[in-house]
Amino acid sequence: MRLFAAILRRRRKSGCRAKSPGISGFSELRPEGKAPVPEKTIKYEPETLLVSSGKSFFNSKRSMPPAFRLILLLMLITGISSFQNISFSQQTKIQATAPPNLILHFKATVHGQPLQLHKNYTNPFGETFKPDIFRFYAGKISPAINNHAALKEFRGGAYHLIDFSDSPSTTVRLRVPEGVYDEIHFLLGVDSLEQTSGAQTGALDPARGMFWTWNTGYLSLKMEGTSPDSKEPFHAFSYHIGGYRFPNRAIYNMNIGTDNGQKFRVNKENTTNLTIRIELDDFFDGAMPIHIRNTAACTTPGDTAVRILQNFAEAFTGIEIPGSP
Amino acid sequence: MKAILVIGLLALCSFFWVNIPIPFVVPKGFPPPVYNFNKNPVTKAGFDLGRKLFYDGKLSIDGNFPCSSCHQQFAAFATYEHRLSHGFNSQFSYRNAPALFNLAWQREFHWDGGINNLEVQPLAPMLDPHEMAESLPHVIGKLRADKQYSALFSKAFGSPGISSQRILRALTQFTVSLVSADSKYDRVKRGEAAFSQYEKPGYEIFQQKCAGCHKEPLFTDLSYRNTGMEVDSTLKDYGRMRITGRKEDSLKFKVPSLRNVYLTFPYGHDGRFNTLSDVLEHYNTGIVQSATLDSSLRKGIPLSDNDKFYLIQFLGTLTDSFFVGNPLFRDPGQNRR
């Protein structure tokens, strides 16, 4: 405040001048002797940034009648309290949600064996690999029935980062309307709206390591590890798959059915558990076979990234309903 | 006496309790800003926090490279007199540091437009191993350990907590407020000053030969163009193609604003032009032909020595001394007197 006042004061002083800043590098085209260095006047114009009300408020204090002043004070106080009310009510809103009634477990396997990070596996092409990082985004998850579209209320839904180094994150808890369903829909990756709307928080916090800083965008999938077949430094393989701009959009609308088209019921009181399977054999041996010896790294948006994500989408092999044959 | 007390009380109240909103004022003749202020309205406390962060070495791995190490106010927030900027461990940045002003009107950032929102822009230098070389969790940890910051974040955002989103939004509140619109040119446009006998013909030549890309009042149309600069064999920088992956975008770079151009030398994405006359000579005789060369530059831009002289005189009217000296944008550590 003091600073603002100081600037306001200074502005009233006329004839406050400063030297024209560094233009010494351009003397070569100036005519001899004339050197018309433009004299720049420093003009403090608070309108460009300062609070416009600050000036009028402080200037008008002398002519203000006491009653008016009191009203102003009251207004300010009520203003302050309403300000605080807003922030409090926002906090309480978040807590008022019903318990989850649909729980999804993402389960990854290699050749039918449960995946564990930092352990050696062999892909369908006989290449040994050891995954160290494996995570992907699943957003706007919704149950569906008979190929119908996802439930409306989930179209603007939350994103989940499924990270196999953090096992609780591989379980997603949802509150969905009662009903009978046979599919799960979700977005594999992050939609372009969220890709372009600035600093995000929660699952989309750039600190989660799924964000490109030099070419803004979220990865859809990150898989890293080592393989003796990789020709990259340290025999590393790294698939950083993402991109939201056409035609290199590596985001997939997933639509996974239950095994044998079985239906599952979700009701208000009980929770329904489902397991979504990911078989990494199908990731490597997909529409574009991924041989680590040929393709050990893909870290930019592009055609290869789009095709690798398609492979990953195909690796979602189905949904198990526990307790059924 | 009572009146003074009441006013004092009011001032005190507002100082401690209310985070004063700072409305964004669009300068006369400027288009509406493209930055979405709804989710991140600028406030006094948010702006002050952003400014403190901008000048704080904590955002770099070794404490030596605050944002302000490459974005210096006296150079209109570009790096003064450096082709490339210096980062952690004596490394060079990849490109010439752009000046920071009038960012509220830009949808994309970087010479190649790779950044799609002002809020996420600071992540690029912060996490680049050649520049500030930090990681987000580490920066957040350092700021959380600083009691002063906990209080400032609470004040700026209405509740305690330091997150990447809050750091980025505070920085944005500072950078989006860097508006430069008070040069002599602007005063002439407002009818408060007149061009000199040298500047006036310069302005006419500018309108004829340059304003197509360096469109008033921002002095850029924010497009990406190949201006016939040969690829540097050490940098191998193909510009926008790196972002879009499209051949058509090879060697295209964003048209920079000419505001404060006297202060932002060297020029070009790799700072290859040391003076304005070098730049003008490039357009006059130095254009290198290539498939993606801008159609307006196929024959170059013929400029006589007279043209160049007058143009440079005009470009001098784009220096905004108020902006580069504005104490509100200065390092808060140097502001106490």
XYZ file of C-alpha atoms in Angstrom:
662
model
C 0.000 0.000 0.000
C 2.767 2.370 0.966
C 4.459 1.632 -2.311
C 1.330 2.410 -4.286
C 0.930 5.680 -2.434
C 4.544 6.567 -3.122
C 4.044 6.009 -6.819
C 0.910 8.082 -6.819
C 2.767 10.895 -5.119
C 5.579 10.726 -7.561
C 3.259 10.836 -10.474
C 2.061 14.244 -9.425
C 5.594 15.590 -9.528
C 5.985 16.826 -13.045
C 9.152 16.833 -15.080
C 10.502 13.569 -13.677
C 12.865 12.445 -16.359
C 15.218 9.578 -16.969
C 17.981 8.893 -19.437
C 17.037 6.980 -22.512
C 18.111 3.403 -21.785
C 20.850 1.544 -23.617
C 20.718 2.433 -27.269
C 24.483 2.781 -27.573
C 24.704 -0.184 -29.927
C 22.924 1.653 -32.706
C 24.948 4.774 -33.157
C 26.279 3.659 -36.529
C 23.261 4.888 -38.443
C 22.870 8.158 -36.647
C 23.933 11.285 -38.551
C 27.031 12.969 -37.174
C 26.438 15.667 -34.627
C 22.675 15.412 -34.638
C 22.251 12.208 -32.620
C 18.574 12.647 -31.876
C 18.494 10.533 -28.750
C 14.806 10.524 -27.979
C 14.316 11.967 -24.540
C 11.988 9.650 -22.719
C 9.795 10.934 -19.932
C 9.065 8.476 -17.191
C 5.364 8.688 -16.625
C 3.868 6.815 -13.762
C 0.439 5.803 -14.841
C -1.182 3.723 -12.170
C -4.103 2.882 -14.447
C -2.057 0.214 -16.147
C -1.747 -1.964 -13.107
C -2.792 -0.335 -9.863
C -6.152 -0.650 -8.220
C -8.115 2.167 -9.686
C -10.311 2.519 -6.610
C -7.285 3.106 -4.376
C -6.643 6.568 -5.724
C -10.139 7.931 -5.588
C -10.744 6.414 -2.178
C -7.743 8.054 -0.554
C -8.186 11.344 -2.323
C -11.808 11.775 -1.400
C -11.482 11.316 2.361
C -11.683 15.007 3.250
C -14.970 15.741 1.566
C -16.724 12.638 2.890
C -19.486 13.192 5.501
C -19.112 11.093 8.696
C -22.358 9.179 8.155
C -21.256 8.162 4.704
C -17.936 7.069 6.147
C -19.720 4.799 8.633
C -21.773 3.202 5.868
C -18.602 2.629 3.909
C -17.002 0.951 6.916
C -20.018 -1.307 7.366
C -19.983 -2.197 3.704
C -16.313 -3.058 3.902
C -16.818 -5.276 6.948
C -19.755 -7.133 5.394
C -17.675 -7.429 2.263
C -14.878 -9.065 4.205
C -17.171 -11.518 5.966
C -18.911 -12.541 2.757
C -15.507 -13.081 1.169
C -14.649 -15.555 3.912
C -18.044 -17.263 3.684
C -17.419 -18.076 0.075
C -14.157 -19.840 0.777
C -15.616 -21.807 3.697
C -18.618 -23.062 1.772
C -16.351 -24.239 -1.020
C -14.441 -26.407 1.420
C -17.508 -28.085 2.884
C -18.932 -28.926 -0.526
C -16.148 -31.372 -1.296
C -16.855 -33.509 1.788
C -20.519 -34.110 0.927
C -20.073 -37.094 -1.403
C -21.549 -40.571 -1.096
C -19.290 -43.625 -0.535
C -18.083 -45.466 -3.639
C -20.209 -48.330 -4.978
C -18.077 -49.426 -7.930
C -14.444 -50.362 -7.432
C -12.160 -51.051 -10.388
C -8.877 -52.897 -10.010
C -6.405 -52.475 -12.855
C -4.333 -55.657 -13.044
C -1.357 -55.928 -15.366
C 0.138 -59.249 -16.445
C 2.941 -60.451 -18.690
C 2.271 -63.807 -20.271
C -0.434 -64.318 -17.670
C 1.948 -63.639 -14.765
C 1.138 -60.649 -12.515
C 3.424 -57.747 -13.358
C 5.925 -56.582 -10.774
C 8.166 -53.643 -11.491
C 11.955 -54.150 -11.431
C 11.622 -57.850 -12.370
C 12.698 -59.493 -15.601
C 10.153 -60.674 -18.151
C 10.294 -61.867 -21.729
C 8.129 -60.371 -24.449
C 6.588 -62.404 -27.311
C 9.661 -61.703 -29.460
C 11.978 -63.330 -26.920
C 13.385 -60.022 -25.710
C 14.092 -59.779 -21.998
C 12.880 -56.588 -20.373
C 12.688 -55.165 -16.879
C 9.985 -52.502 -16.410
C 10.777 -49.775 -13.859
C 8.018 -47.266 -14.546
C 4.541 -48.069 -15.787
C 1.715 -45.594 -15.490
C -1.115 -44.227 -17.556
C -4.075 -41.881 -17.344
C -7.645 -43.148 -17.178
C -10.141 -40.318 -17.239
C -13.898 -39.876 -17.151
C -14.442 -43.519 -16.195
C -18.048 -44.623 -16.527
C -20.001 -47.882 -16.689
C -22.213 -48.445 -19.752
C -24.584 -51.022 -21.179
C -25.173 -52.493 -24.660
C -22.708 -50.265 -26.485
C -24.521 -47.178 -25.276
C -22.585 -44.038 -24.626
C -21.012 -43.434 -21.246
C -23.215 -41.947 -18.583
C -23.637 -38.230 -19.047
C -22.568 -37.338 -15.537
C -19.111 -38.779 -16.164
C -18.285 -36.902 -19.341
C -16.712 -34.124 -17.332
C -15.383 -36.587 -14.760
C -12.086 -36.826 -12.964
C -8.767 -38.211 -14.142
C -6.936 -41.045 -12.453
C -3.241 -41.751 -12.752
C -2.849 -45.526 -12.625
C 0.725 -45.982 -11.415
C 2.047 -49.498 -10.845
C 4.767 -48.239 -8.514
C 1.985 -46.992 -6.220
C -0.395 -49.944 -5.814
C -3.293 -48.006 -4.188
C -3.489 -45.938 -7.373
C -4.334 -49.053 -9.395
C -7.686 -49.220 -7.610
C -10.252 -46.621 -8.643
C -13.319 -45.973 -6.503
C -16.392 -44.513 -8.157
C -19.904 -43.553 -7.150
C -22.187 -44.436 -10.044
C -25.981 -44.598 -10.461
C -27.742 -47.885 -9.730
C -28.110 -50.133 -12.720
C -27.070 -53.156 -14.739
C -24.033 -52.703 -16.959
C -21.674 -54.747 -19.134
C -18.975 -52.246 -20.150
C -16.555 -49.723 -18.745
C -15.768 -46.636 -20.772
C -12.850 -44.344 -20.122
C -10.423 -42.024 -21.820
C -6.906 -43.429 -22.136
C -5.025 -40.140 -21.858
C -6.051 -36.564 -21.210
C -8.572 -34.692 -23.314
C -7.456 -31.607 -25.243
C -9.525 -29.289 -23.070
C -7.505 -30.247 -19.988
C -4.314 -30.246 -22.059
C -4.680 -26.557 -22.851
C -6.142 -25.061 -19.694
C -3.000 -24.195 -17.762
C -1.759 -25.291 -14.360
C -3.731 -28.256 -13.021
C -3.815 -30.062 -9.738
C -4.569 -33.556 -8.378
C -3.979 -36.401 -10.847
C -3.077 -33.831 -13.500
C -0.488 -32.025 -11.360
C 2.594 -31.649 -13.596
C 4.637 -32.800 -10.591
C 3.281 -36.317 -11.247
C 5.841 -36.708 -14.028
C 3.387 -37.153 -16.882
C 3.843 -33.706 -18.423
C 5.943 -32.420 -21.290
C 7.306 -28.980 -20.461
C 8.816 -27.954 -23.838
C 5.835 -29.048 -25.908
C 2.904 -28.673 -23.558
C 0.946 -31.825 -23.066
C 0.219 -34.787 -20.861
C 1.546 -38.227 -21.629
C -1.142 -40.863 -21.924
C 1.274 -43.667 -21.090
C 4.752 -43.804 -19.601
C 6.656 -47.063 -19.624
C 10.363 -47.187 -18.883
C 12.844 -49.862 -18.052
C 15.886 -51.706 -19.345
C 16.439 -54.491 -21.830
C 19.676 -56.047 -23.107
C 18.152 -55.762 -26.592
C 17.877 -51.959 -26.404
C 20.502 -50.026 -28.331
C 19.808 -46.838 -26.384
C 22.191 -45.589 -23.636
C 22.145 -47.843 -20.541
C 20.092 -50.343 -22.587
C 17.072 -48.348 -21.563
C 13.712 -48.423 -23.244
C 11.324 -45.550 -22.742
C 7.891 -45.076 -24.161
C 6.586 -41.609 -23.357
C 3.375 -41.690 -25.313
C 1.209 -38.627 -25.721
C 0.161 -35.807 -28.018
C -3.217 -34.116 -28.372
C -2.889 -32.245 -31.678
C -4.270 -33.876 -34.817
C -3.093 -35.943 -36.581
C -0.793 -37.048 -33.769
C -3.478 -37.452 -31.173
C -2.386 -40.290 -28.877
C -5.527 -40.420 -26.758
C -7.927 -43.326 -26.920
C -11.623 -43.705 -26.138
C -11.716 -47.045 -24.362
C -14.773 -49.213 -24.373
C -14.053 -52.482 -22.558
C -16.602 -55.263 -22.288
C -16.913 -57.871 -19.551
C -15.758 -61.452 -20.200
C -18.470 -63.337 -22.126
C -20.646 -60.208 -22.099
C -21.674 -60.873 -18.507
C -23.690 -58.174 -16.860
C -22.887 -56.660 -13.490
C -25.236 -54.873 -11.143
C -24.403 -51.766 -9.178
C -26.696 -50.658 -6.401
C -26.704 -47.948 -3.786
C -25.665 -49.928 -0.698
C -23.191 -52.604 -1.816
C -19.946 -52.152 -3.656
C -19.274 -53.988 -6.872
C -15.660 -54.994 -7.571
C -14.341 -55.461 -11.087
C -10.904 -56.305 -12.396
C -9.684 -54.726 -15.632
C -6.928 -56.817 -17.196
C -3.926 -55.477 -19.080
C -1.797 -58.110 -20.844
C 1.581 -56.680 -21.859
C 2.180 -59.521 -24.356
C -0.525 -57.846 -26.431
C 1.151 -54.480 -25.959
C 4.347 -55.678 -27.648
C 2.697 -57.999 -30.176
C -0.027 -55.627 -31.330
C -1.055 -53.917 -34.557
C 2.459 -52.433 -34.694
C 4.803 -55.076 -33.305
C 7.148 -53.358 -30.848
C 10.572 -54.961 -30.978
C 12.734 -53.395 -28.304
C 15.782 -53.851 -30.528
C 14.173 -51.596 -33.159
C 11.951 -49.289 -31.152
C 13.390 -48.743 -27.710
C 12.451 -45.100 -27.423
C 9.494 -43.001 -28.392
C 9.400 -39.717 -26.494
C 7.688 -37.212 -28.779
C 4.205 -36.940 -30.241
C 3.965 -38.425 -33.729
C 2.852 -41.340 -35.823
C 4.857 -43.885 -33.816
C 3.360 -42.626 -30.568
C -0.159 -42.935 -31.960
C 0.514 -46.545 -32.984
C 2.171 -47.492 -29.713
C -0.852 -46.181 -27.835
C -3.103 -48.216 -30.099
C -1.114 -51.285 -29.075
C -1.592 -50.341 -25.454
C -5.325 -49.898 -25.957
C -5.434 -53.418 -27.386
C -3.642 -54.717 -24.300
C -6.808 -54.136 -22.236
C -8.149 -57.643 -22.660
C -11.361 -57.586 -20.668
C -13.154 -57.197 -17.374
C -13.422 -59.949 -14.775
C -16.360 -60.060 -12.410
C -15.126 -61.793 -9.240
C -17.207 -64.726 -8.117
C -18.410 -65.598 -11.600
C -17.012 -68.541 -13.610
C -9.062 13.215 14.247
C -11.825 10.604 14.307
C -11.912 10.656 10.553
C -8.230 9.883 10.348
C -8.665 7.006 12.801
C -11.511 5.507 10.795
C -9.586 5.811 7.584
C -6.512 4.349 9.256
C -8.553 1.447 10.550
C -9.992 0.872 7.115
C -6.549 0.935 5.568
C -5.268 -1.463 8.209
C -8.221 -3.791 7.680
C -7.702 -3.852 3.981
C -3.968 -4.330 4.415
C -4.288 -7.401 6.625
C -7.570 -8.999 5.673
C -8.615 -8.322 2.165
C -6.581 -9.528 -0.731
C -7.187 -6.601 -3.041
C -8.097 -7.627 -6.589
C -6.087 -5.903 -9.284
C -8.279 -5.480 -12.356
C -6.500 -6.005 -15.639
C -6.743 -2.820 -17.638
C -6.551 -3.180 -21.410
C -4.562 -0.275 -22.862
C -6.413 1.903 -25.333
C -6.346 0.404 -28.820
C -5.296 -3.069 -27.636
C -7.443 -6.122 -28.396
C -9.064 -8.042 -25.512
C -6.555 -10.300 -23.718
C -6.608 -14.036 -24.448
C -5.459 -15.184 -21.003
C -8.382 -16.563 -19.000
C -8.389 -14.572 -15.754
C -11.503 -16.339 -14.409
C -9.630 -19.214 -12.802
C -6.729 -17.057 -11.671
C -7.791 -13.466 -11.001
C -4.860 -11.194 -10.239
C -4.736 -9.962 -6.643
C -2.258 -7.796 -4.787
C -1.051 -10.726 -2.663
C -0.894 -13.100 -5.646
C 1.014 -10.576 -7.718
C 3.466 -9.884 -4.878
C 4.018 -13.620 -4.362
C 4.539 -14.145 -8.082
C 7.048 -11.319 -8.167
C 8.930 -12.766 -5.191
C 9.052 -16.188 -6.874
C 10.197 -14.636 -10.151
C 13.205 -13.133 -8.388
C 13.919 -16.116 -6.104
C 16.840 -18.439 -6.829
C 15.025 -21.211 -4.927
C 13.298 -22.055 -8.179
C 16.662 -23.241 -9.573
C 18.690 -26.218 -8.431
C 21.693 -24.328 -7.062
C 19.962 -21.081 -6.121
C 21.776 -19.054 -8.781
C 19.204 -18.956 -11.546
C 15.963 -17.241 -10.698
C 13.657 -16.424 -13.615
C 15.130 -12.934 -13.453
C 18.632 -14.181 -14.258
C 17.591 -14.491 -17.898
C 14.647 -12.080 -17.869
C 16.057 -8.736 -16.753
C 13.739 -5.796 -16.279
C 16.152 -3.259 -17.759
C 16.182 -5.369 -20.938
C 12.378 -5.518 -21.048
C 12.744 -8.933 -19.359
C 14.968 -10.426 -22.067
C 18.642 -11.292 -21.450
C 20.668 -8.161 -22.139
C 23.462 -8.544 -24.679
C 23.495 -12.356 -24.778
C 22.894 -14.565 -27.824
C 21.970 -17.439 -25.552
C 21.377 -17.232 -21.823
C 23.432 -18.951 -19.144
C 21.976 -21.726 -17.031
C 23.057 -24.195 -14.390
C 26.624 -25.489 -14.517
C 27.837 -23.035 -17.219
C 25.406 -24.297 -19.798
C 23.770 -22.324 -22.577
C 20.083 -22.135 -23.232
C 18.811 -23.466 -26.557
C 17.462 -20.149 -27.849
C 17.632 -16.401 -27.283
C 15.532 -15.508 -24.232
C 12.387 -13.694 -25.332
C 11.370 -10.421 -23.713
C 8.424 -10.710 -21.329
C 5.633 -8.215 -21.787
C 2.081 -8.149 -23.118
C 1.880 -11.895 -22.466
C -1.849 -11.631 -21.752
C -2.398 -11.376 -25.513
C -0.398 -14.492 -26.413
C -1.938 -17.914 -26.764
C 1.358 -19.725 -27.273
C 4.849 -19.220 -25.933
C 8.443 -19.982 -26.970
C 9.918 -19.245 -30.371
C 8.249 -22.433 -31.603
C 4.925 -21.938 -29.797
C 5.355 -25.224 -27.931
C 3.762 -23.911 -24.739
C -0.013 -23.598 -24.963
C -0.824 -21.663 -21.791
C 0.990 -18.917 -19.890
C 0.502 -20.792 -16.610
C 2.606 -23.790 -17.643
C 5.337 -21.730 -19.320
C 7.578 -21.487 -16.196
C 7.874 -25.297 -16.119
C 10.027 -25.254 -19.250
C 12.990 -23.258 -17.853
C 12.529 -24.622 -14.322
C 12.831 -28.267 -15.367
C 15.261 -27.826 -18.277
C 18.600 -29.363 -17.229
C 20.386 -26.573 -19.148
C 18.539 -23.748 -17.422
C 17.229 -23.896 -13.857
C 17.637 -27.700 -13.739
C 15.125 -28.243 -10.952
C 12.307 -30.715 -10.294
C 8.843 -29.716 -9.135
C 8.745 -31.834 -5.956
C 12.125 -30.372 -4.955
C 11.031 -26.759 -5.516
C 7.802 -27.356 -3.606
C 9.830 -28.865 -0.755
C 12.141 -25.836 -0.594
C 9.230 -23.396 -0.553
C 7.336 -25.399 2.077
C 10.384 -25.301 4.328
C 10.308 -21.486 4.183
C 7.880 -20.048 6.765
C 7.624 -16.753 4.917
C 6.288 -18.526 1.856
C 3.610 -20.467 3.766
C 2.164 -17.152 4.940
C 2.397 -15.565 1.494
C 0.698 -18.514 -0.214
C -2.088 -18.493 2.394
C -2.660 -14.805 1.825
C -2.595 -15.084 -1.946
C -4.901 -18.090 -2.272
C -7.091 -17.837 0.831
C -6.008 -21.135 2.425
C -2.706 -22.676 3.456
C -0.799 -24.935 1.094
C 1.910 -24.819 -1.551
C 1.341 -26.774 -4.748
C 2.691 -26.645 -8.269
C -0.595 -25.107 -9.392
C -0.305 -22.288 -6.885
C 3.332 -21.607 -7.736
C 2.462 -21.439 -11.428
C -0.623 -19.313 -10.912
C 1.227 -16.836 -8.706
C 4.019 -16.543 -11.270
C 1.355 -16.001 -13.917
C -0.244 -13.216 -11.893
C 3.094 -11.428 -12.061
C 3.982 -12.149 -15.688
C 0.500 -11.445 -17.042
C 0.686 -8.008 -15.402
C 3.814 -7.084 -17.369
C 2.075 -4.737 -19.768
C 4.171 -2.447 -21.927
C 2.016 0.192 -23.598
C 3.506 3.526 -22.628
C 6.247 4.135 -25.175
C 6.554 7.336 -27.145
C 4.698 5.548 -29.950
C 1.752 4.995 -27.591
C 1.818 8.618 -26.473
C 1.803 9.711 -30.100
C -1.189 7.454 -30.706
C -2.949 8.974 -27.716
C -2.216 12.464 -29.027
C 0.135 13.323 -26.165
C 3.337 13.530 -28.198
C 4.506 13.874 -31.781
C 7.049 11.914 -33.813
C 10.251 13.783 -34.630
C 11.232 14.629 -38.191
C 13.227 11.359 -38.258
C 10.688 9.138 -36.579
C 7.748 10.120 -38.750
C 9.196 8.915 -42.091
C 10.437 5.834 -40.222
C 6.882 5.065 -39.139
C 5.678 5.406 -42.721
C 8.317 2.980 -43.989
C 7.473 0.644 -41.125
C 3.787 0.633 -42.026
C 4.637 -0.060 -45.644
C 7.288 -2.751 -45.252
C 7.147 -4.300 -41.776
C 3.660 -3.964 -40.304
C 2.353 -6.981 -42.236
C 3.981 -9.305 -39.714
C 4.814 -6.866 -36.909
C 1.215 -5.821 -36.586
C 0.255 -2.875 -34.404
C -0.441 -2.405 -31.559
C 1.341 -5.570 -30.305
C 3.936 -5.238 -33.088
C 3.564 -8.927 -33.865
C 0.802 -10.944 -35.495
C 1.944 -13.903 -33.339
C 2.269 -16.120 -36.421
C 5.139 -18.486 -37.215
C 7.234 -17.647 -40.261
C 10.421 -18.677 -41.966
C 12.359 -15.433 -42.372
C 15.158 -16.914 -44.457
C 17.717 -17.525 -41.724
C 20.159 -20.317 -42.446
C 20.099 -23.248 -40.020
C 22.898 -23.023 -37.496
C 24.938 -26.217 -37.829
C 25.557 -26.488 -34.087
C 22.009 -25.807 -32.864
C 20.164 -27.567 -35.712
C 17.021 -25.672 -34.776
C 14.108 -26.206 -37.158
C 11.677 -24.175 -35.074
C 8.012 -24.994 -35.089
C 8.502 -28.323 -36.864
C 9.816 -29.654 -33.539
C 6.357 -29.068 -32.065
C 3.994 -29.984 -34.874
C 6.117 -32.593 -36.624
C 4.969 -31.074 -39.929
C 7.400 -30.433 -42.774
C 5.508 -27.262 -43.660
C 6.572 -25.785 -40.325
C 10.286 -26.314 -40.890
C 12.356 -23.242 -39.923
C 9.335 -21.268 -38.809
C 9.638 -19.154 -35.677
C 7.254 -16.847 -33.908
C 7.233 -13.227 -35.066
C 8.656 -11.325 -32.074
C 7.138 -8.061 -30.884
C 9.166 -4.977 -31.754
C 8.166 -3.145 -28.620
C 11.274 -2.285 -26.563
C 13.366 -3.578 -29.441
C 16.278 -1.250 -28.551
C 16.692 -3.192 -25.318
C 16.239 -6.762 -26.501
C 19.318 -7.256 -28.695
C 20.791 -9.571 -29.907
C 17.977 -10.480 -32.286
C 16.633 -13.660 -33.882
C 15.757 -17.004 -32.291
C 19.464 -17.732 -31.815
C 20.497 -14.121 -31.299
C 22.586 -14.083 -34.475
C 21.940 -10.400 -35.236
C 23.733 -8.049 -32.922
C 22.216 -4.767 -34.066
C 19.030 -3.579 -35.678
C 20.972 -2.619 -38.780
C 22.143 -6.251 -39.046
C 18.504 -7.358 -38.946
C 17.478 -4.839 -41.595
C 20.416 -5.819 -43.797
C 19.271 -9.443 -43.509
C 15.870 -8.490 -44.935
C 17.555 -6.311 -47.552
C 20.119 -8.783 -48.920
C 20.497 -11.783 -46.607
C 17.351 -13.867 -47.149
C 18.185 -17.553 -47.717
C 15.678 -19.224 -50.047
C 14.018 -22.445 -48.894
C 10.771 -24.331 -49.428
C 9.015 -22.886 -46.386
C 10.304 -19.303 -46.773
C 7.576 -16.768 -46.065
C 5.928 -15.746 -49.326
C 6.351 -12.058 -48.495
C 10.132 -12.483 -48.343
C 10.830 -14.264 -51.648
C 12.467 -11.112 -52.959
C 13.584 -9.799 -49.597
C 12.593 -6.351 -48.375
C 14.573 -3.747 -50.327
C 15.771 -1.058 -47.917
C 18.038 1.873 -48.703
C 20.437 3.232 -46.087
C 18.030 6.123 -45.651
C 15.130 3.729 -45.083
C 17.176 1.901 -42.482
C 18.126 5.087 -40.693
C 14.547 6.295 -40.469
C 13.250 2.850 -39.486
C 15.712 2.638 -36.623
C 14.697 6.109 -35.477
C 11.085 4.980 -35.430
C 11.881 1.744 -33.593
C 13.378 3.882 -30.825
C 9.916 5.225 -30.082
C 8.868 1.723 -29.026
C 11.021 1.817 -25.886
C 8.805 1.957 -22.827
C 10.926 3.591 -20.116
C 8.063 3.498 -17.660
C 7.814 -0.268 -18.077
C 11.527 -1.029 -17.694
C 11.742 1.276 -14.670
C 8.422 0.435 -13.041
C 9.191 -0.202 -9.339
C 6.232 -2.592 -9.153
C 8.081 -5.058 -11.364
C 11.425 -4.690 -9.639
C 13.108 -7.290 -7.422
C 11.140 -6.960 -4.159
C 14.410 -7.386 -2.260
C 15.668 -4.139 -3.814
C 12.474 -2.202 -3.392
C 12.755 -1.075 0.213
C 13.942 2.453 0.677
